[in-house]
Coordinates of C-alpha atoms in Angstrom, one line a residue:
X1 CA 0.0 0.0 0.0
X2 CA 1.3 3.4 -0.9
X3 CA 1.2 6.7 1.0
X4 CA -0.6 9.8 -0.3
X5 CA 2.8 11.4 -1.0
X6 CA 4.2 8.4 -3.0
X7 CA 0.9 8.2 -5.0
X8 CA 1.0 11.9 -5.9
X9 CA 4.7 11.7 -6.9
X10 CA 3.8 8.8 -9.3
X11 CA 0.9 10.6 -10.8
X12 CA 2.8 13.9 -11.2
X13 CA 5.7 12.1 -12.9
X14 CA 3.3 10.8 -15.6
X15 CA 2.6 14.2 -17.1
X16 CA -0.4 16.6 -16.8
X17 CA -2.8 14.7 -19.1
X18 CA -2.1 11.2 -17.8
X19 CA -2.3 12.6 -14.2
X20 CA -5.7 14.1 -14.8
X21 CA -7.0 10.9 -16.4
X22 CA -5.6 8.8 -13.6
X23 CA -7.3 10.9 -10.9
X24 CA -10.6 10.8 -12.6
X25 CA -10.6 7.1 -13.3
X26 CA -9.3 6.3 -9.7
X27 CA -12.1 8.3 -8.1
X28 CA -14.7 6.7 -10.4
X29 CA -13.2 3.3 -9.6
X30 CA -13.7 3.8 -5.9
X31 CA -17.2 5.4 -6.3
X32 CA -18.2 2.4 -8.4
X33 CA -17.3 -0.1 -5.7
X34 CA -19.0 2.0 -3.0
X35 CA -22.1 2.2 -5.3
X36 CA -22.4 -1.5 -5.9
X37 CA -21.8 -2.2 -2.2
X38 CA -24.7 0.1 -1.2
X39 CA -27.5 0.9 -3.6
X40 CA -26.2 -0.3 -6.9
X41 CA -28.1 -3.0 -8.8
X42 CA -25.8 -4.7 -11.3
X43 CA -25.1 -8.3 -12.4
X44 CA -22.2 -10.1 -10.9
X45 CA -20.6 -10.5 -14.3
X46 CA -21.0 -6.8 -15.2
X47 CA -19.4 -5.7 -11.9
X48 CA -16.4 -7.9 -12.6
X49 CA -16.1 -6.7 -16.2
X50 CA -16.1 -3.1 -15.1
X51 CA -13.7 -3.7 -12.3
X52 CA -11.1 -5.3 -14.6
X53 CA -11.6 -2.5 -17.2
X54 CA -10.8 0.1 -14.5
X55 CA -7.9 -2.0 -13.1
X56 CA -6.4 -2.3 -16.6
X57 CA -6.8 1.4 -17.4
X58 CA -5.2 2.5 -14.1
X59 CA -2.3 0.0 -14.4
X60 CA -1.6 1.1 -18.0
X61 CA -1.6 4.8 -16.9
X62 CA 0.3 4.4 -13.7
X63 CA 2.8 1.6 -14.4
X64 CA 5.1 2.3 -17.4
X65 CA 5.8 -0.1 -20.1
X66 CA 9.4 -0.1 -19.1
X67 CA 11.4 1.9 -16.5
X68 CA 13.7 3.1 -19.3
X69 CA 10.9 4.2 -21.6
X70 CA 9.7 7.8 -21.7
X71 CA 5.9 8.0 -20.9
X72 CA 5.4 10.6 -23.6
X73 CA 6.5 8.2 -26.3
X74 CA 4.3 5.3 -25.0
X75 CA 1.2 7.3 -24.2
X76 CA -0.4 6.3 -27.6
X77 CA 0.3 2.6 -26.8
X78 CA -1.4 3.0 -23.4
X79 CA -4.5 4.5 -25.0
X80 CA -4.6 1.6 -27.4
X81 CA -4.4 -0.9 -24.6
X82 CA -7.1 0.8 -22.6
X83 CA -9.3 0.9 -25.7
X84 CA -8.8 -2.9 -26.1
X85 CA -9.6 -3.5 -22.5
X86 CA -12.9 -1.5 -22.9
X87 CA -13.7 -3.3 -26.1
X88 CA -13.2 -6.7 -24.6
X89 CA -15.4 -5.8 -21.6
X90 CA -18.2 -4.4 -23.8
X91 CA -18.1 -7.4 -26.1
X92 CA -18.5 -9.7 -23.1
X93 CA -21.5 -7.7 -21.9
X94 CA -23.2 -7.7 -25.3
X95 CA -22.4 -11.4 -26.1
X96 CA -22.6 -12.9 -22.6
X97 CA -25.8 -14.9 -23.1
X98 CA -24.7 -16.0 -26.6
X99 CA -21.3 -17.0 -25.2
X100 CA -23.1 -19.3 -22.7
X101 CA -25.3 -20.7 -25.5
X102 CA -22.2 -21.8 -27.4
X103 CA -20.3 -22.8 -24.3
X104 CA -17.3 -24.9 -25.3
X105 CA -17.6 -24.0 -29.0
X106 CA -16.3 -20.4 -29.3
X107 CA -16.5 -18.7 -32.6
X108 CA -13.6 -16.8 -34.2
X109 CA -14.5 -13.5 -32.5
X110 CA -14.7 -15.2 -29.1
X111 CA -11.2 -16.6 -29.7
X112 CA -9.8 -13.2 -30.8
X113 CA -11.2 -11.3 -27.9
X114 CA -10.2 -14.2 -25.5
X115 CA -6.6 -14.0 -26.7
X116 CA -6.6 -10.2 -26.3
X117 CA -7.9 -10.6 -22.7
X118 CA -5.2 -13.1 -21.8
X119 CA -2.5 -10.9 -23.2
X120 CA -3.8 -7.8 -21.4
X121 CA -4.1 -9.7 -18.1
X122 CA -0.6 -10.9 -18.4
X123 CA 0.6 -7.4 -19.2
X124 CA -1.0 -5.8 -16.1
X125 CA 0.4 -8.6 -14.0
X126 CA 3.9 -7.9 -15.4
X127 CA 3.6 -4.2 -14.7
X128 CA 1.9 -4.2 -11.3
X129 CA 3.6 -7.3 -9.9
X130 CA 6.5 -8.4 -12.0
X131 CA 7.7 -10.9 -14.6
X132 CA 7.8 -13.9 -12.1
X133 CA 4.0 -13.7 -11.8
X134 CA 3.7 -13.9 -15.6
X135 CA 6.1 -16.8 -15.8
X136 CA 4.1 -18.8 -13.3
X137 CA 0.9 -18.3 -15.2
X138 CA 2.6 -19.2 -18.5
X139 CA 4.0 -22.4 -16.9
X140 CA 0.5 -23.5 -15.9
X141 CA -0.8 -22.7 -19.4
X142 CA 1.9 -24.6 -21.2
X143 CA 1.5 -27.6 -18.8
X144 CA -2.2 -27.6 -19.4
X145 CA -1.9 -27.3 -23.2
X146 CA 0.8 -29.8 -23.7
X147 CA 0.2 -32.3 -20.9
X148 CA -0.2 -35.0 -23.5
X149 CA 3.5 -34.8 -24.3
X150 CA 4.5 -35.5 -20.7
X151 CA 4.9 -39.1 -19.8
X152 CA 4.1 -40.8 -16.5
X153 CA 2.3 -39.5 -13.4
X154 CA 2.2 -35.8 -14.4
X155 CA 0.9 -36.4 -17.9
X156 CA -2.7 -35.7 -19.0
X157 CA -4.6 -35.5 -22.2
X158 CA -3.8 -31.8 -22.9
X159 CA -6.3 -29.0 -23.9
X160 CA -7.1 -27.2 -27.1
X161 CA -7.6 -23.4 -27.6
X162 CA -11.4 -23.7 -27.4
X163 CA -11.2 -25.1 -23.9
X164 CA -8.8 -22.3 -22.8
X165 CA -11.0 -19.5 -24.2
X166 CA -14.2 -21.0 -22.7
X167 CA -12.6 -21.6 -19.3
X168 CA -10.8 -18.2 -19.0
X169 CA -13.9 -16.3 -20.3
X170 CA -16.8 -17.8 -18.5
X171 CA -16.1 -20.2 -15.7
X172 CA -15.3 -19.4 -12.0
X173 CA -11.9 -20.8 -12.9
X174 CA -11.0 -17.9 -15.2
X175 CA -10.0 -14.3 -15.4
X176 CA -13.4 -13.1 -14.3
X177 CA -13.7 -15.9 -11.8
X178 CA -13.7 -16.2 -8.0
X179 CA -10.5 -14.2 -7.3
X180 CA -11.6 -11.0 -9.2
X181 CA -15.0 -11.4 -7.6
X182 CA -13.4 -11.2 -4.1
X183 CA -11.7 -7.9 -5.3
X184 CA -15.0 -6.5 -6.3
X185 CA -16.9 -7.5 -3.2
X186 CA -14.4 -7.2 -0.4
X187 CA -10.9 -6.1 -1.2
X188 CA -11.4 -2.6 -2.7
X189 CA -13.8 -1.6 0.1
X190 CA -11.5 -2.6 2.9
X191 CA -8.5 -1.0 1.2
X192 CA -10.7 2.2 0.9
X193 CA -11.4 2.0 4.6
X194 CA -7.7 1.8 5.3
X195 CA -7.0 4.8 3.0
X196 CA -9.6 6.9 4.9
X197 CA -8.0 5.9 8.2
X198 CA -4.6 6.9 6.8
X199 CA -6.0 10.3 5.8
X200 CA -7.5 10.9 9.2
X201 CA -4.2 10.4 10.9
X202 CA -4.8 7.0 12.4
X203 CA -1.2 5.9 12.1
X204 CA 0.1 8.8 14.1
X205 CA -2.6 8.3 16.7
X206 CA -1.9 4.6 17.2
X207 CA 1.8 5.5 17.8
X208 CA 0.9 8.2 20.4
X209 CA -1.4 5.8 22.2
X210 CA 1.2 3.0 22.2
X211 CA 3.9 5.4 23.5
X212 CA 1.7 6.5 26.3
X213 CA 1.0 2.9 27.3
X214 CA 4.6 1.7 27.1
X215 CA 6.6 4.8 27.7
X216 CA 7.6 3.9 31.3
X217 CA 8.5 0.3 30.4
X218 CA 12.0 -1.1 29.6
X219 CA 12.3 -1.1 25.9
X220 CA 9.2 1.0 25.6
X221 CA 10.0 2.4 22.2
X222 CA 10.1 -1.1 20.6
X223 CA 7.0 -2.2 22.5
X224 CA 5.2 0.9 21.3
X225 CA 6.3 0.0 17.7
X226 CA 4.9 -3.5 18.1
X227 CA 1.5 -2.3 19.4
X228 CA 1.1 0.6 16.9
X229 CA 2.2 -1.6 14.0
X230 CA -0.3 -4.3 15.1
X231 CA -3.1 -1.8 15.2
X232 CA -2.3 -0.1 11.9
X233 CA -1.3 -3.2 10.1
X234 CA -4.6 -4.9 11.0
X235 CA -6.2 -2.0 9.0
X236 CA -3.9 -1.5 6.1
X237 CA -3.3 -5.2 5.5
X238 CA 0.1 -4.6 3.9
X239 CA 3.5 -5.3 5.6
X240 CA 5.4 -3.0 3.2
X241 CA 2.9 -0.2 3.6
X242 CA 3.0 -0.5 7.4
X243 CA 6.8 -0.3 7.4
X244 CA 6.7 2.9 5.3
X245 CA 4.0 4.6 7.2
X246 CA 4.5 3.7 10.9
X247 CA 8.1 2.6 10.5
X248 CA 9.2 6.1 9.4
X249 CA 8.2 7.2 12.9
X250 CA 8.8 4.1 15.1
X251 CA 12.2 3.1 13.7
X252 CA 13.9 6.5 14.6
X253 CA 12.1 6.3 17.9
X254 CA 13.6 2.9 18.7
X255 CA 17.0 4.1 17.6
X256 CA 16.8 7.0 20.0
X257 CA 15.7 4.6 22.7
X258 CA 18.9 2.6 22.4
X259 CA 18.1 -0.1 19.9
X260 CA 20.7 -0.8 17.1
X261 CA 19.5 0.2 13.6
X262 CA 19.1 -3.4 12.5
X263 CA 17.1 -4.4 15.6
X264 CA 14.8 -1.4 15.2
X265 CA 14.2 -2.2 11.6
X266 CA 13.7 -5.9 12.3
X267 CA 11.2 -5.2 15.1
X268 CA 9.2 -3.0 12.8
X269 CA 9.2 -5.7 10.1
X270 CA 8.1 -8.5 12.4
X271 CA 5.3 -6.3 13.8
X272 CA 4.2 -5.1 10.4
X273 CA 4.0 -8.6 9.0
X274 CA 1.9 -9.6 12.0
X275 CA -0.6 -6.8 11.1
X276 CA -1.6 -8.8 8.1
X277 CA -2.6 -11.7 10.4
X278 CA -4.6 -9.6 12.9
X279 CA -8.4 -9.0 12.4
X280 CA -10.4 -7.2 11.2
X281 CA -8.9 -6.7 7.8
X282 CA -5.9 -9.1 7.8
X283 CA -4.8 -8.5 4.2
X284 CA -6.3 -9.5 0.9
X285 CA -5.4 -13.2 1.2
X286 CA -7.9 -13.7 4.1
X287 CA -10.7 -12.5 1.9
X288 CA -9.9 -15.1 -0.7
X289 CA -10.7 -17.8 1.9
X290 CA -14.4 -16.8 1.7
X291 CA -15.2 -18.1 -1.8
X292 CA -12.5 -20.9 -1.8
X293 CA -13.4 -22.5 1.5
X294 CA -17.0 -21.3 1.5
X295 CA -16.7 -19.7 5.0
X296 CA -18.2 -16.3 6.1
X297 CA -15.6 -13.6 6.7
X298 CA -16.9 -13.0 10.2
X299 CA -16.1 -16.6 11.1
X300 CA -12.6 -16.2 9.6
X301 CA -11.7 -13.2 11.7
X302 CA -13.0 -14.9 14.9
X303 CA -10.9 -18.0 14.2
X304 CA -7.8 -15.9 13.3
X305 CA -7.9 -13.8 16.5
X306 CA -6.1 -16.0 19.0
X307 CA -3.3 -17.1 16.7
X308 CA -2.7 -13.4 15.9
X309 CA -2.5 -12.6 19.6
X310 CA 0.0 -15.3 20.1
X311 CA 2.1 -14.0 17.3
X312 CA 2.3 -10.5 18.8
X313 CA 2.8 -11.9 22.3
X314 CA 5.9 -13.6 20.9
X315 CA 7.3 -10.5 19.2
X316 CA 6.5 -8.4 22.3
X317 CA 8.3 -11.0 24.5
X318 CA 11.3 -10.9 22.2
X319 CA 11.8 -7.1 22.4
X320 CA 11.2 -7.2 26.2
X321 CA 13.9 -9.9 26.8
X322 CA 16.3 -8.1 24.4
X323 CA 15.8 -4.8 26.3
X324 CA 16.4 -6.5 29.6
X325 CA 19.6 -8.3 28.3
X326 CA 21.0 -5.1 26.8
X327 CA 20.0 -2.9 29.8
X328 CA 17.9 -0.6 27.7
X329 CA 16.1 1.8 30.1
X330 CA 12.6 3.3 29.8
X331 CA 12.4 6.3 27.4
X332 CA 10.1 8.9 28.8
X333 CA 11.3 11.8 26.6
X334 CA 8.1 11.7 24.5
X335 CA 5.5 11.5 27.2
X336 CA 5.5 15.2 28.0
X337 CA 4.4 16.0 24.4
X338 CA 1.1 14.1 24.8
X339 CA -2.0 15.1 26.5
X340 CA -3.6 13.2 29.4
X341 CA -4.9 9.7 28.9
X342 CA -8.5 10.9 28.8
X343 CA -7.8 13.2 25.9
X344 CA -6.0 10.4 24.0
X345 CA -9.0 8.1 24.5
X346 CA -11.4 10.7 23.4
X347 CA -9.5 11.1 20.2
X348 CA -9.6 7.4 19.8
X349 CA -13.4 7.4 19.3
X350 CA -12.7 8.7 15.8
X351 CA -11.1 5.4 14.9
X352 CA -12.3 2.8 17.4
X353 CA -16.0 3.5 16.9
X354 CA -15.9 2.7 13.1
X355 CA -13.5 -0.2 13.7
X356 CA -15.7 -1.6 16.5
X357 CA -18.9 -1.3 14.3
X358 CA -17.0 -3.1 11.5
X359 CA -16.0 -5.9 13.7
X360 CA -19.5 -6.2 15.3
X361 CA -21.2 -6.4 11.9
X362 CA -18.8 -9.0 10.7
X363 CA -19.0 -11.2 13.8
X364 CA -22.8 -11.0 13.9
X365 CA -23.1 -12.4 10.4
X366 CA -23.5 -9.3 8.2
X367 CA -21.6 -9.6 4.9
X368 CA -18.1 -8.1 4.6
X369 CA -19.4 -5.9 1.8
X370 CA -22.1 -4.3 3.9
X371 CA -19.9 -4.1 7.0
X372 CA -17.2 -2.1 5.1
X373 CA -19.8 0.0 3.4
X374 CA -21.2 1.1 6.8
X375 CA -17.8 1.6 8.4
X376 CA -16.4 4.0 5.8
X377 CA -19.1 6.8 6.1
X378 CA -19.1 6.3 9.9
X379 CA -15.3 7.0 9.9
X380 CA -15.8 10.1 7.8
X381 CA -18.6 11.3 10.1
X382 CA -16.6 10.7 13.4
X383 CA -13.6 12.4 11.9
X384 CA -15.5 15.7 11.5
X385 CA -15.7 16.4 15.3
X386 CA -12.0 17.1 15.7
X387 CA -9.9 19.5 13.7
X388 CA -6.8 17.2 13.6
X389 CA -8.8 14.3 12.2
X390 CA -11.2 16.1 9.9
X391 CA -11.1 15.1 6.3
X392 CA -11.2 18.1 3.9
X393 CA -12.9 18.0 0.5
X394 CA -9.5 17.5 -1.1
X395 CA -8.5 14.8 1.4
X396 CA -11.7 13.0 0.7
X397 CA -10.9 12.6 -3.0
X398 CA -7.2 11.8 -2.2
X399 CA -8.4 8.9 -0.1
X400 CA -10.6 7.7 -2.9
X401 CA -7.6 7.9 -5.3
X402 CA -5.3 6.2 -2.8
X403 CA -7.8 3.3 -2.2
X404 CA -8.1 2.7 -5.9
X405 CA -4.4 2.7 -6.6
X406 CA -3.6 0.5 -3.6
X407 CA -6.1 -2.1 -5.0
X408 CA -4.3 -2.5 -8.3
X409 CA -1.6 -5.0 -7.5
X410 CA -4.2 -7.2 -5.7
X411 CA -6.7 -7.0 -8.6
X412 CA -3.9 -7.7 -11.2
X413 CA -2.7 -10.7 -9.2
X414 CA -6.2 -12.1 -8.8
X415 CA -7.0 -11.8 -12.5
X416 CA -3.8 -13.6 -13.3
X417 CA -4.4 -16.3 -10.6
X418 CA -7.8 -16.8 -12.1
X419 CA -6.1 -18.3 -15.2
X420 CA -4.1 -20.6 -12.9
X421 CA -7.3 -21.8 -11.3
X422 CA -8.7 -22.4 -14.8
X423 CA -5.6 -24.4 -15.7
X424 CA -5.9 -26.5 -12.5
X425 CA -9.5 -27.3 -13.3
X426 CA -8.6 -28.4 -16.8
X427 CA -5.5 -30.4 -16.1
X428 CA -6.4 -32.0 -12.8
X429 CA -3.0 -31.2 -11.3
X430 CA -4.7 -30.3 -8.0
X431 CA -5.8 -33.9 -7.3
X432 CA -2.3 -35.2 -8.3
X433 CA -0.5 -32.7 -6.1
X434 CA -2.8 -33.6 -3.1
X435 CA -2.0 -37.3 -3.7
X436 CA 1.7 -36.6 -4.0
X437 CA 1.8 -34.6 -0.8
X438 CA 0.0 -37.3 1.0
X439 CA 2.4 -39.9 -0.3
X440 CA 5.4 -37.7 0.1
X441 CA 4.6 -37.1 3.8
X442 CA 3.7 -40.8 4.3
X443 CA 0.5 -39.6 5.8
X444 CA 2.4 -37.6 8.5
X445 CA 0.7 -34.3 9.1
X446 CA 3.9 -32.7 10.5
X447 CA 5.8 -33.4 7.3
X448 CA 2.9 -32.2 5.2
X449 CA 2.8 -28.9 7.0
X450 CA 6.6 -28.5 6.4
X451 CA 6.1 -29.2 2.7
X452 CA 3.3 -26.5 2.6
X453 CA 5.6 -24.1 4.3
X454 CA 8.4 -24.8 1.8
X455 CA 6.1 -24.4 -1.2
X456 CA 4.8 -21.1 0.1
X457 CA 8.3 -19.8 0.7
X458 CA 9.3 -20.6 -2.8
X459 CA 6.2 -19.1 -4.3
X460 CA 6.3 -16.0 -2.1
X461 CA 9.8 -15.1 -3.2
X462 CA 8.5 -13.2 -6.1
X463 CA 4.7 -13.4 -5.9
X464 CA 2.4 -11.2 -3.8
X465 CA 0.8 -12.7 -0.7
X466 CA -2.6 -13.2 -2.3
X467 CA -1.2 -15.0 -5.4
X468 CA 1.0 -17.2 -3.2
X469 CA -1.9 -18.1 -1.0
X470 CA -4.2 -18.9 -3.9
X471 CA -1.8 -21.3 -5.5
X472 CA -0.9 -23.1 -2.3
X473 CA -4.6 -23.2 -1.2
X474 CA -5.6 -24.8 -4.5
X475 CA -2.8 -27.3 -4.6
X476 CA -1.9 -28.0 -0.9
X477 CA -4.9 -27.2 1.3
X478 CA -6.8 -30.3 0.2
X479 CA -3.9 -32.4 1.3
X480 CA -4.0 -30.9 4.8
X481 CA -7.8 -31.4 4.9
X482 CA -7.3 -35.0 3.8
X483 CA -4.9 -35.6 6.7
X484 CA -7.4 -34.4 9.2
X485 CA -7.0 -30.6 9.5
X486 CA -10.4 -28.8 9.5
X487 CA -11.1 -26.6 6.5
X488 CA -10.7 -23.2 8.0
X489 CA -7.4 -23.9 9.9
X490 CA -6.0 -25.5 6.8
X491 CA -6.6 -22.3 4.8
X492 CA -5.3 -20.1 7.7
X493 CA -2.1 -22.2 7.6
X494 CA -1.7 -21.4 3.9
X495 CA -2.3 -17.7 4.6
X496 CA 0.3 -17.7 7.4
X497 CA 2.9 -19.5 5.3
X498 CA 2.2 -17.3 2.3
X499 CA 3.5 -14.4 4.3
X500 CA 6.8 -16.0 5.4
X501 CA 8.8 -14.8 2.4
X502 CA 8.4 -11.2 3.7
X503 CA 10.7 -12.0 6.6
X504 CA 12.7 -15.1 5.5
X505 CA 16.2 -14.4 4.2
X506 CA 17.7 -14.0 1.7
X507 CA 14.7 -12.4 -0.1
X508 CA 12.6 -10.7 2.6
X509 CA 11.8 -7.5 0.6
X510 CA 10.0 -6.0 3.6
X511 CA 13.2 -6.2 5.6
X512 CA 15.1 -4.4 2.9
X513 CA 12.6 -1.6 2.9
X514 CA 12.9 -1.2 6.7
X515 CA 16.7 -1.4 6.5
X516 CA 16.6 1.6 4.1
X517 CA 14.5 3.6 6.6
X518 CA 16.8 2.6 9.5
X519 CA 20.0 3.0 7.5
X520 CA 20.8 -0.6 8.7
X521 CA 22.6 -3.6 7.1
X522 CA 19.9 -5.4 5.0
X523 CA 21.0 -8.9 5.9
X524 CA 21.3 -8.2 9.6
X525 CA 17.8 -6.6 9.5
X526 CA 16.4 -9.7 7.6
X527 CA 17.9 -12.1 10.1
X528 CA 16.6 -10.0 13.1
X529 CA 13.1 -9.9 11.6
X530 CA 13.2 -13.6 10.9
X531 CA 14.2 -14.3 14.5
X532 CA 11.5 -12.1 15.9
X533 CA 8.8 -13.5 13.6
X534 CA 9.4 -17.1 14.6
X535 CA 5.8 -17.4 15.6
X536 CA 5.0 -17.3 11.9
X537 CA 6.5 -20.8 11.5
X538 CA 5.3 -22.3 14.8
X539 CA 1.7 -21.1 15.1
X540 CA 0.6 -22.9 11.9
X541 CA 1.4 -26.2 13.7
X542 CA -0.7 -25.1 16.7
X543 CA -3.6 -24.4 14.3
X544 CA -3.2 -27.9 12.9
X545 CA -2.8 -29.8 16.2
X546 CA -4.8 -27.8 18.7
X547 CA -8.2 -26.0 18.7
X548 CA -6.5 -22.6 18.9
X549 CA -8.8 -21.4 16.0
X550 CA -11.8 -22.0 18.3
X551 CA -12.7 -25.3 16.7
X552 CA -13.2 -27.2 20.0
X553 CA -14.6 -26.9 23.5
X554 CA -13.9 -23.7 25.4
X555 CA -11.6 -25.4 28.0
X556 CA -9.5 -27.0 25.3
X557 CA -9.2 -23.7 23.5
X558 CA -8.1 -22.0 26.7
X559 CA -5.5 -24.7 27.4
X560 CA -4.2 -24.5 23.9
X561 CA -3.9 -20.7 24.1
X562 CA -2.1 -20.8 27.5
X563 CA 0.2 -23.6 26.4
X564 CA 1.0 -21.8 23.1
X565 CA 1.7 -18.5 25.0
X566 CA 4.0 -20.2 27.4
X567 CA 5.8 -22.0 24.6
X568 CA 6.3 -18.9 22.5
X569 CA 7.4 -16.8 25.5
X570 CA 9.9 -19.5 26.5
X571 CA 11.3 -19.7 22.9
X572 CA 11.8 -15.9 22.9
X573 CA 13.6 -16.1 26.2
X574 CA 15.8 -19.0 24.9
X575 CA 16.7 -17.1 21.8
X576 CA 17.7 -14.0 23.6
X577 CA 19.4 -15.8 26.4
X578 CA 17.5 -13.9 29.1
X579 CA 14.5 -14.7 31.2
X580 CA 14.4 -13.3 34.7
X581 CA 18.2 -13.1 34.5
X582 CA 20.7 -14.2 31.9
X583 CA 20.1 -17.8 31.0
X584 CA 22.8 -20.5 30.8
X585 CA 22.9 -23.0 28.0
X586 CA 20.9 -25.7 29.9
X587 CA 18.2 -23.2 30.7
X588 CA 18.0 -22.1 27.1
X589 CA 17.6 -25.6 25.9
X590 CA 14.9 -26.3 28.5
X591 CA 13.0 -23.1 27.6
X592 CA 13.2 -23.9 23.8
X593 CA 11.8 -27.4 24.4
X594 CA 8.7 -26.0 26.0
X595 CA 7.3 -24.9 22.6
X596 CA 7.5 -28.4 21.3
X597 CA 5.2 -29.6 24.1
X598 CA 2.7 -26.9 23.3
X599 CA 2.1 -28.2 19.8
X600 CA 0.5 -31.6 20.7
X601 CA -2.9 -31.4 22.5
X602 CA -2.0 -33.9 25.2
X603 CA -2.4 -33.6 29.0
X604 CA 1.0 -35.3 29.4
X605 CA 2.8 -32.9 27.0
X606 CA 1.1 -29.8 28.4
X607 CA 2.1 -30.9 32.0
X608 CA 5.7 -31.6 30.9
X609 CA 5.9 -28.1 29.3
X610 CA 4.4 -26.4 32.3
X611 CA 6.6 -28.1 34.8
X612 CA 9.7 -27.3 32.7
X613 CA 8.6 -23.7 32.5
X614 CA 8.0 -23.4 36.2
X615 CA 11.3 -25.1 37.0
X616 CA 13.3 -22.6 35.0
X617 CA 11.4 -19.7 36.7
X618 CA 12.3 -21.2 40.1
X619 CA 16.0 -21.7 39.3
X620 CA 16.2 -18.2 37.8
X621 CA 14.5 -16.6 40.8
X622 CA 17.0 -18.2 43.1
X623 CA 19.9 -17.0 41.0
X624 CA 18.3 -13.5 40.8
X625 CA 18.2 -13.3 44.6
X626 CA 22.0 -13.9 44.7
X627 CA 22.7 -10.9 42.4
X628 CA 23.4 -7.6 44.2
X629 CA 20.4 -5.2 43.9
X630 CA 22.5 -2.6 42.1
X631 CA 23.7 -5.1 39.5
X632 CA 20.3 -6.5 38.6
X633 CA 18.7 -5.7 35.3
X634 CA 15.1 -5.5 36.3
X635 CA 12.4 -6.5 33.9
X636 CA 9.7 -3.8 33.9

């Protein structure tokens, strides 16, 4: 997600005419999605056609053909591409019933327009996401077309051009299929909500609130960064955007508080990545669970809440133990700038009331579309009561523009992934992959989860989170379900693993962005973020083996949460080598072992983990008493 400033810079660099056209189309794009969410009456097919026309037009205007090419020389080409996108959409609307009547037997015009649509979709994916996305789609297309030439297990009968055109045009496994439908119904609206929050100053407010809460704590600057990034990240749904927006404030704040640059940047990355996992918005990948798994979004955010809390508890514990180990003292330099707690809480009604209404509507069964549609005007209304949050007329349109532009990479990825889904439906590779995973893991769920994590990591190196999740969900989630994982936890596991490339070296693009803000070494930042985001790799196992996603009796859920919390806190202490005092090697091994006992829902394992945890506390308390008071590093 971009900031207002970065969006305006991109538009201005395009030239006056392109800038004007971009602003008009972006505002119209956002208004269209608000209209169909509220009072608009339009067919599902027409809404998807219009969405993709708008997406293509904005991508062609905003993303250049090549970084080395002058926009003035390519403007004519962009106009031609936009005209082709409009023509394809209009043709589909006019011929939609006729296309269904001749389903499977497209005429020459269908084939021509179908090929144009495929090329345009690949081009917006290339511009908005990158060449790797295009290569993945082409690989699936080639495999589907020429499967008859492949011997053995992976071979199939192949598909002709008629099958491709029909499938990509009309089925839910196609360009106008389920993924682009999710963009129309959910993604754009929630991104718009995040854009309006950004314009009302929510990011700055969340940082102020977090500093007020943690200012008198050891390592308070880093703890404030974790809390504020959690709150803002749960709204923006984008790790990179969160690093740019909140990180530009929290990273310098942590450096002033005594944290090394790479640690400050790594903390911000780990917290920002977690924001994508925290309800209510969670990032675009979570919305894609709705149509693929057939589960209401309200149920998804309820199930995702406790795992997300565990993740942030792990990150928070890590910065706490690091601060204690390094002797970082409380930083109260910023507290005097803030008004009293009551004033801070009063200002919070601008943000927490709309967010609360959004969550309430989702949890009580209202559709995500209606919930977001209600939350946006409520946010605008509550912002009017305070001068510092009030959205001006200009700011209102800037938020509409920003929401539209931030939707483009997601929409482009979903259109491209629609072709992958179409290929999987035609070639049957999903069934083969499920069988292969089951056989490759020898029916062992633990090994199967490791394979899913590895596949997600490889895909996530160059693909956006939504695309990586969709591919893994199509190919791997059925294997997890077959091995006994409930449907929703299986898909949440895929979402969590789809994010791991953001923090896993050597790629970890989000870490490199944060390193630039902190002026830190990129690899040190990446390793630090990876260390602090360890919950990203452990909690999926908890979701598979325990009822942490609320898929069991209340007492079992409570025990799973407490065991998971103890395990992750223990692992953080083991990693930093500090608990109540500095830990020796035996204590670190014992603490690290506690997380293993938390994974399996067994009374014996839980008891062993709890006894180990208490034993280390007892030993450390005794050693702490023997340390002179003036030499202690107190944990506050």
